[in-house]
CSV table of C-alpha atoms in Angstrom, one decimal:
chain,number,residue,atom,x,y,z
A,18,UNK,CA,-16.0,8.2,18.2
A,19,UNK,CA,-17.2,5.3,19.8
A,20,UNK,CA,-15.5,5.7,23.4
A,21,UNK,CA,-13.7,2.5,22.5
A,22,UNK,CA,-10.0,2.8,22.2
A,23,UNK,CA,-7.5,0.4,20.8
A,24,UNK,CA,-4.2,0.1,21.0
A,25,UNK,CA,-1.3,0.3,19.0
A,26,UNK,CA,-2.9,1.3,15.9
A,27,UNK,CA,-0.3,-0.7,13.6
A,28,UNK,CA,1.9,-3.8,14.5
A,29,UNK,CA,4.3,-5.1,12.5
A,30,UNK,CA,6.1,-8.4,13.7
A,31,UNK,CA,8.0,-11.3,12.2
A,32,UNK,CA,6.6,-14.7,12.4
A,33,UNK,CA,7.3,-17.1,15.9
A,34,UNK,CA,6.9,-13.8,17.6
A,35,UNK,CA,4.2,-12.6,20.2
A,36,UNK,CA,2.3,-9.9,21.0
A,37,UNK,CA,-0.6,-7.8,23.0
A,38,UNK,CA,-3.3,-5.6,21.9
A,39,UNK,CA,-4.7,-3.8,24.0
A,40,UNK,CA,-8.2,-2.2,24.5
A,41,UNK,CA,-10.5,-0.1,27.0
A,42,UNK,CA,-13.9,-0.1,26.8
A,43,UNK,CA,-16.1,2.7,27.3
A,44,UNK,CA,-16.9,3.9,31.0
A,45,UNK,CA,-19.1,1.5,32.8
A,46,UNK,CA,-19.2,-1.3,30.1
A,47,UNK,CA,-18.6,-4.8,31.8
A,48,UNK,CA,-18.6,-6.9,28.0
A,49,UNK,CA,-15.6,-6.7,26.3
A,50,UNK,CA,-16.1,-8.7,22.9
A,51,UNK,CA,-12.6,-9.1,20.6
A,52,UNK,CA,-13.4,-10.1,16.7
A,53,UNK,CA,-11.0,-10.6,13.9
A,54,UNK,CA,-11.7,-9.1,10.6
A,55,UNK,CA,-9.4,-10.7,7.2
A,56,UNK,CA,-10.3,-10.1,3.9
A,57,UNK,CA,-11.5,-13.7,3.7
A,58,UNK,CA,-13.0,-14.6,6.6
A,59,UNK,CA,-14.8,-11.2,7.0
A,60,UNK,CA,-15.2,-10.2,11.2
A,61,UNK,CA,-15.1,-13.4,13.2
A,62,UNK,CA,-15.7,-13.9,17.2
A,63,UNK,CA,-13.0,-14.9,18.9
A,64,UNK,CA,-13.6,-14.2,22.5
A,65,UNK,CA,-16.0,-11.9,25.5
A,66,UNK,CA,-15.5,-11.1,28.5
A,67,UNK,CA,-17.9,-9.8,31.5
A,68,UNK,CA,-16.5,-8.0,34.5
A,69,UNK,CA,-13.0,-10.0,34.7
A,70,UNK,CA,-14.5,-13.0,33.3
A,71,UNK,CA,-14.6,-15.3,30.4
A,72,UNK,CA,-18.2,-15.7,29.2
A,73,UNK,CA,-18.0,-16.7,25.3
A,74,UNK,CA,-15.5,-18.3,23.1
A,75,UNK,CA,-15.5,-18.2,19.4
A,76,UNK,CA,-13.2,-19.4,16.8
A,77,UNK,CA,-9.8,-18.4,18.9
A,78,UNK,CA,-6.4,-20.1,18.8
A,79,UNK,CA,-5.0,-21.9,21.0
A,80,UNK,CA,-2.0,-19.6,20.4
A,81,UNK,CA,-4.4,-17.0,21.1
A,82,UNK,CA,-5.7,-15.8,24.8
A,83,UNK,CA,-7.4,-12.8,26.5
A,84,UNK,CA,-7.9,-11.5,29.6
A,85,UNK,CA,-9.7,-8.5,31.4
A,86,UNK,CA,-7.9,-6.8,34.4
A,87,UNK,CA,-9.7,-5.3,37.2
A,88,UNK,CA,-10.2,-1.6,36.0
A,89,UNK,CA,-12.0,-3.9,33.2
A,90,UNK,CA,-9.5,-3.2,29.8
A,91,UNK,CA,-8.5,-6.1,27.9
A,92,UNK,CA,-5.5,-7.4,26.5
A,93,UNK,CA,-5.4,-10.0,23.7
A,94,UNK,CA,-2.0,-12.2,23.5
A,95,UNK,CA,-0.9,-13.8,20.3
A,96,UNK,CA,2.0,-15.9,20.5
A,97,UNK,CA,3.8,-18.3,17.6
A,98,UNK,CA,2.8,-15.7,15.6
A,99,UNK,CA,1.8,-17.2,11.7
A,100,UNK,CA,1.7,-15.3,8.4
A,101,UNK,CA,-2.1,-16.3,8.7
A,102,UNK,CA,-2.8,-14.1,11.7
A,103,UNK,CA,-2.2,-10.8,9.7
A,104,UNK,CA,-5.4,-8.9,9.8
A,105,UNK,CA,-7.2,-6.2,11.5
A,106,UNK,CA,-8.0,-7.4,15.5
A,107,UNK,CA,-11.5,-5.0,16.7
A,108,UNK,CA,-12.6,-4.8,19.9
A,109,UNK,CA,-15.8,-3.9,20.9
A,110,UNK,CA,-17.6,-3.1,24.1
A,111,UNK,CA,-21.4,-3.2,25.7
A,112,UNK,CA,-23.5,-2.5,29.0
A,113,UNK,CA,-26.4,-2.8,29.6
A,114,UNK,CA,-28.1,-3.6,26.2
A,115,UNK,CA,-27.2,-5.3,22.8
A,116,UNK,CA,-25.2,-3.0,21.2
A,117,UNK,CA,-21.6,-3.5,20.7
A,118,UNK,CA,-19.6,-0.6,19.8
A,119,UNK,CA,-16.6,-1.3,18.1
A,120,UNK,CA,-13.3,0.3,18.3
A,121,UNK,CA,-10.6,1.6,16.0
A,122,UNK,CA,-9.0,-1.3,15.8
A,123,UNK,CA,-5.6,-2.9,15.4
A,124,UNK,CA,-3.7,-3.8,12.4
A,125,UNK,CA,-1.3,-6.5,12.6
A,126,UNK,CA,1.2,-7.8,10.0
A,127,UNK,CA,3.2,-10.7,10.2
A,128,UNK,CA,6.4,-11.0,7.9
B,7,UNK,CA,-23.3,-22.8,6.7
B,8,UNK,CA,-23.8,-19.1,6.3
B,9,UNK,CA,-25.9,-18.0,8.5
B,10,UNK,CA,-25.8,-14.1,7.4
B,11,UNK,CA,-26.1,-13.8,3.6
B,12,UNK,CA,-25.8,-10.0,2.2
B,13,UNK,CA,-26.1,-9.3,-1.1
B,14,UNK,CA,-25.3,-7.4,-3.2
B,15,UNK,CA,-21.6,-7.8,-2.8
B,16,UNK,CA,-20.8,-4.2,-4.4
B,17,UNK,CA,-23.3,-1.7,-5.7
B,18,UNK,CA,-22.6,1.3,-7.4
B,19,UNK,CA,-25.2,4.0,-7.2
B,20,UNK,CA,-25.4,7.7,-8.3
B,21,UNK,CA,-26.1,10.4,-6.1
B,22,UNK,CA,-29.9,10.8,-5.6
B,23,UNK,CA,-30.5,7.2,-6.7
B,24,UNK,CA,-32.6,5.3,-3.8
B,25,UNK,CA,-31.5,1.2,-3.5
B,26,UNK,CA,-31.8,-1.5,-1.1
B,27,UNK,CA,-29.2,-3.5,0.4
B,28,UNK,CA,-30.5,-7.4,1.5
B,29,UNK,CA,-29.5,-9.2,4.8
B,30,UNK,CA,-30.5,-12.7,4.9
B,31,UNK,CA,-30.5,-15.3,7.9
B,32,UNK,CA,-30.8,-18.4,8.6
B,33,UNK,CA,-30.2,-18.6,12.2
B,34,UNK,CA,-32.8,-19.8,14.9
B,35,UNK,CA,-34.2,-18.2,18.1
B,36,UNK,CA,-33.0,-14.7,16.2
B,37,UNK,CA,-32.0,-12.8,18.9
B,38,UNK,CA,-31.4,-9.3,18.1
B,39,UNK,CA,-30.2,-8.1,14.2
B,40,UNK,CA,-27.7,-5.6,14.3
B,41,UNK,CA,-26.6,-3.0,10.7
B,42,UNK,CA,-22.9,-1.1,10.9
B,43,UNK,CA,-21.5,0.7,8.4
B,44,UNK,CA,-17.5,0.2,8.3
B,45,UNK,CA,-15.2,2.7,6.4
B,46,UNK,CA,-11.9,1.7,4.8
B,47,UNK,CA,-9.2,1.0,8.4
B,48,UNK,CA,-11.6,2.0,10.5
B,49,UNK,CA,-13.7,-0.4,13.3
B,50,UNK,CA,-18.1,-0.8,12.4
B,51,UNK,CA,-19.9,1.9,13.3
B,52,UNK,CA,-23.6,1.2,14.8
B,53,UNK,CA,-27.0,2.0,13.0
B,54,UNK,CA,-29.5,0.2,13.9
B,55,UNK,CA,-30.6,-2.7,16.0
B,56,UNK,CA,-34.3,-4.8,15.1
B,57,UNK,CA,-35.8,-7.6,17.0
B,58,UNK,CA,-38.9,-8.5,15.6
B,59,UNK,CA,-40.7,-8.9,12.4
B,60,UNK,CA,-42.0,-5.8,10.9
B,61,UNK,CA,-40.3,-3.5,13.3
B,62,UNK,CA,-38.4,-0.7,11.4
B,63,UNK,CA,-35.3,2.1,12.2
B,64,UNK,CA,-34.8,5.4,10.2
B,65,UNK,CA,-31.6,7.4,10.9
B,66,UNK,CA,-31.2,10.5,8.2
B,67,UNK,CA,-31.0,8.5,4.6
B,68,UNK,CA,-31.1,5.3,6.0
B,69,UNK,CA,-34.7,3.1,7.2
B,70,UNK,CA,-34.1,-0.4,8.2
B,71,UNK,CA,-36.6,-2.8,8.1
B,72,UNK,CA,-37.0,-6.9,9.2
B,73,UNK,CA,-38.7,-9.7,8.6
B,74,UNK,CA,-38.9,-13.6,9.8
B,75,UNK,CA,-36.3,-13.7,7.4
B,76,UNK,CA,-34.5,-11.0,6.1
B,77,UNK,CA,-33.4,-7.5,6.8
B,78,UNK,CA,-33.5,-4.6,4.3
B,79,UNK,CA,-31.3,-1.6,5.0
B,80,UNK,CA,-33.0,1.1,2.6
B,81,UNK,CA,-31.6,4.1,1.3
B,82,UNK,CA,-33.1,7.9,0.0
B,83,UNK,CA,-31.1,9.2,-2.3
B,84,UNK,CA,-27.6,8.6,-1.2
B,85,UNK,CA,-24.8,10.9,-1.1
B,86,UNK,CA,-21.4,10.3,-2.1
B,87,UNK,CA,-20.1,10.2,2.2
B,88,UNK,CA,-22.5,7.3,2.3
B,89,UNK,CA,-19.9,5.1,0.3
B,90,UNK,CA,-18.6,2.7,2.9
B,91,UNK,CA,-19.3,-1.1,3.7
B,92,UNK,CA,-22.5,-1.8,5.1
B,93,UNK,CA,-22.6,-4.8,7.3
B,94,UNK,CA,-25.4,-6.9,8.4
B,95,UNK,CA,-24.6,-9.2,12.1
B,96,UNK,CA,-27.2,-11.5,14.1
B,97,UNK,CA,-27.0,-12.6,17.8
B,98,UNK,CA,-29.4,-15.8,18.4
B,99,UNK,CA,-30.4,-16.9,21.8
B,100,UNK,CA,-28.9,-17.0,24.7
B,101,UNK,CA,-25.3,-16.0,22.9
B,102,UNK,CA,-23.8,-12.2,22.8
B,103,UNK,CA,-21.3,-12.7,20.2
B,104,UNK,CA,-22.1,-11.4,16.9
B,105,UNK,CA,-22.7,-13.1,13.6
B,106,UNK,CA,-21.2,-10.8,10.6
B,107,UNK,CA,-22.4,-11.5,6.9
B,108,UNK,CA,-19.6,-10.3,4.3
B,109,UNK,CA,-21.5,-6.7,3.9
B,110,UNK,CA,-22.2,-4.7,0.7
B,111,UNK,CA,-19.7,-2.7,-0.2
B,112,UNK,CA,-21.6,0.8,-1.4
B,113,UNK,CA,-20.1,3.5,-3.7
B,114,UNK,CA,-22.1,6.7,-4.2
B,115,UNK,CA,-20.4,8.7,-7.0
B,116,UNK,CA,-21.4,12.2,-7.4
């Protein structure tokens, strides 16, 4: 157990719709990283966060956006949703050193 | 470009049998290079980080090692709960975020 958790677990949506995933890093962590992980694109950045604000952005949607709220979880929003955007959403957290720790993750699927 | 190359794709060893997996990068200023192993549905789990050349990491069954352009992840004869995907990321200069290669996906059968 990595301390991360993620959730929900599974998400099943129809496509235009939107949704959040949600994650909580472990205590005292400040990073919040979110990656995306399809079977062809393997795990990709999308965004980090660092105490509330944006510090890095990877290969994320515009449809797509984050943010991290005070007590420091993070919520990623995916709106317009596409058949494309089906895959597994990970979160991971870090303090303090280079180590991200990952969590379970989030499985979405678009129909 | 790839920056993170791992090969093989798939191995298939029997238990007992030592083998290498190979991480290859082509990224400058290498920051930090990071090994997870990933089971099926489930999120990476940490093993090792290396940041220089000829700096190595043993946990149990498993040694990494690095070099100026490569990263071995080594392992003594493997049992079948080491079957997972094994994946190989790179953080370069000033930048956090984490650079995946494909990984190696490792079956141990008994």
């Amino acid at each position: 157990d990595s301390g991360v958790t993620q959730t929900p677990k599974h998400l099943i949506t129809a496509t235009g719709q939107r949704v959040t995933l949600r994650c909580s890093p472990r205590s005292g962590d400040l990073s919040v990283y979110w990656y995306q992980q399809s079977l062809d694109q393997g795990l990709q950045f999308l965004i980090q966060y660092y105490n509330g604000e944006e510090r890095a952005k990877g290969n994320i949607l515009e449809r797509f956006s984050a943010q991290q709220f005070p007590d420091l979880h993070s919520e990623l929003n995916l709106s317009s949703l596409e058949l494309g955007d089906s895959a597994l959403y990970f979160c991971a957290s870090s303090g303090g050193s280079d180590t991200q720790y990952f969590g379970p993750g989030t499985r979405l699927t678009v129909l | 470009e790839d920056q993170v190359t791992q090969s093989p794709e798939a191995l298939r060893l029997q238990e007992g049998e030592s083998s290498s997996l190979n991480c290859s990068y082509t990224v400058s200023g290498l920051r930090g290079l990071f090994w997870y192993r990933q089971d099926p549905g489930k999120g990476p789990e940490f093993l090792f980080t290396l940041y220089s050349a000829g700096e190595e990491k043993e946990k149990e069954r498993l040694k990494a090692t690095l070099t100026k352009k490569e990263s071995f992840l080594h392992i003594t004869a493997p049992k079948p709960e080491d079957s997972a995907t094994y994946l190989c990321a790179v953080t370069q200069g000033g930048s956090e975020k984490l650079v995946f290669g494909k990984g190696t996906k490792l079956t141990v059968n008994p």
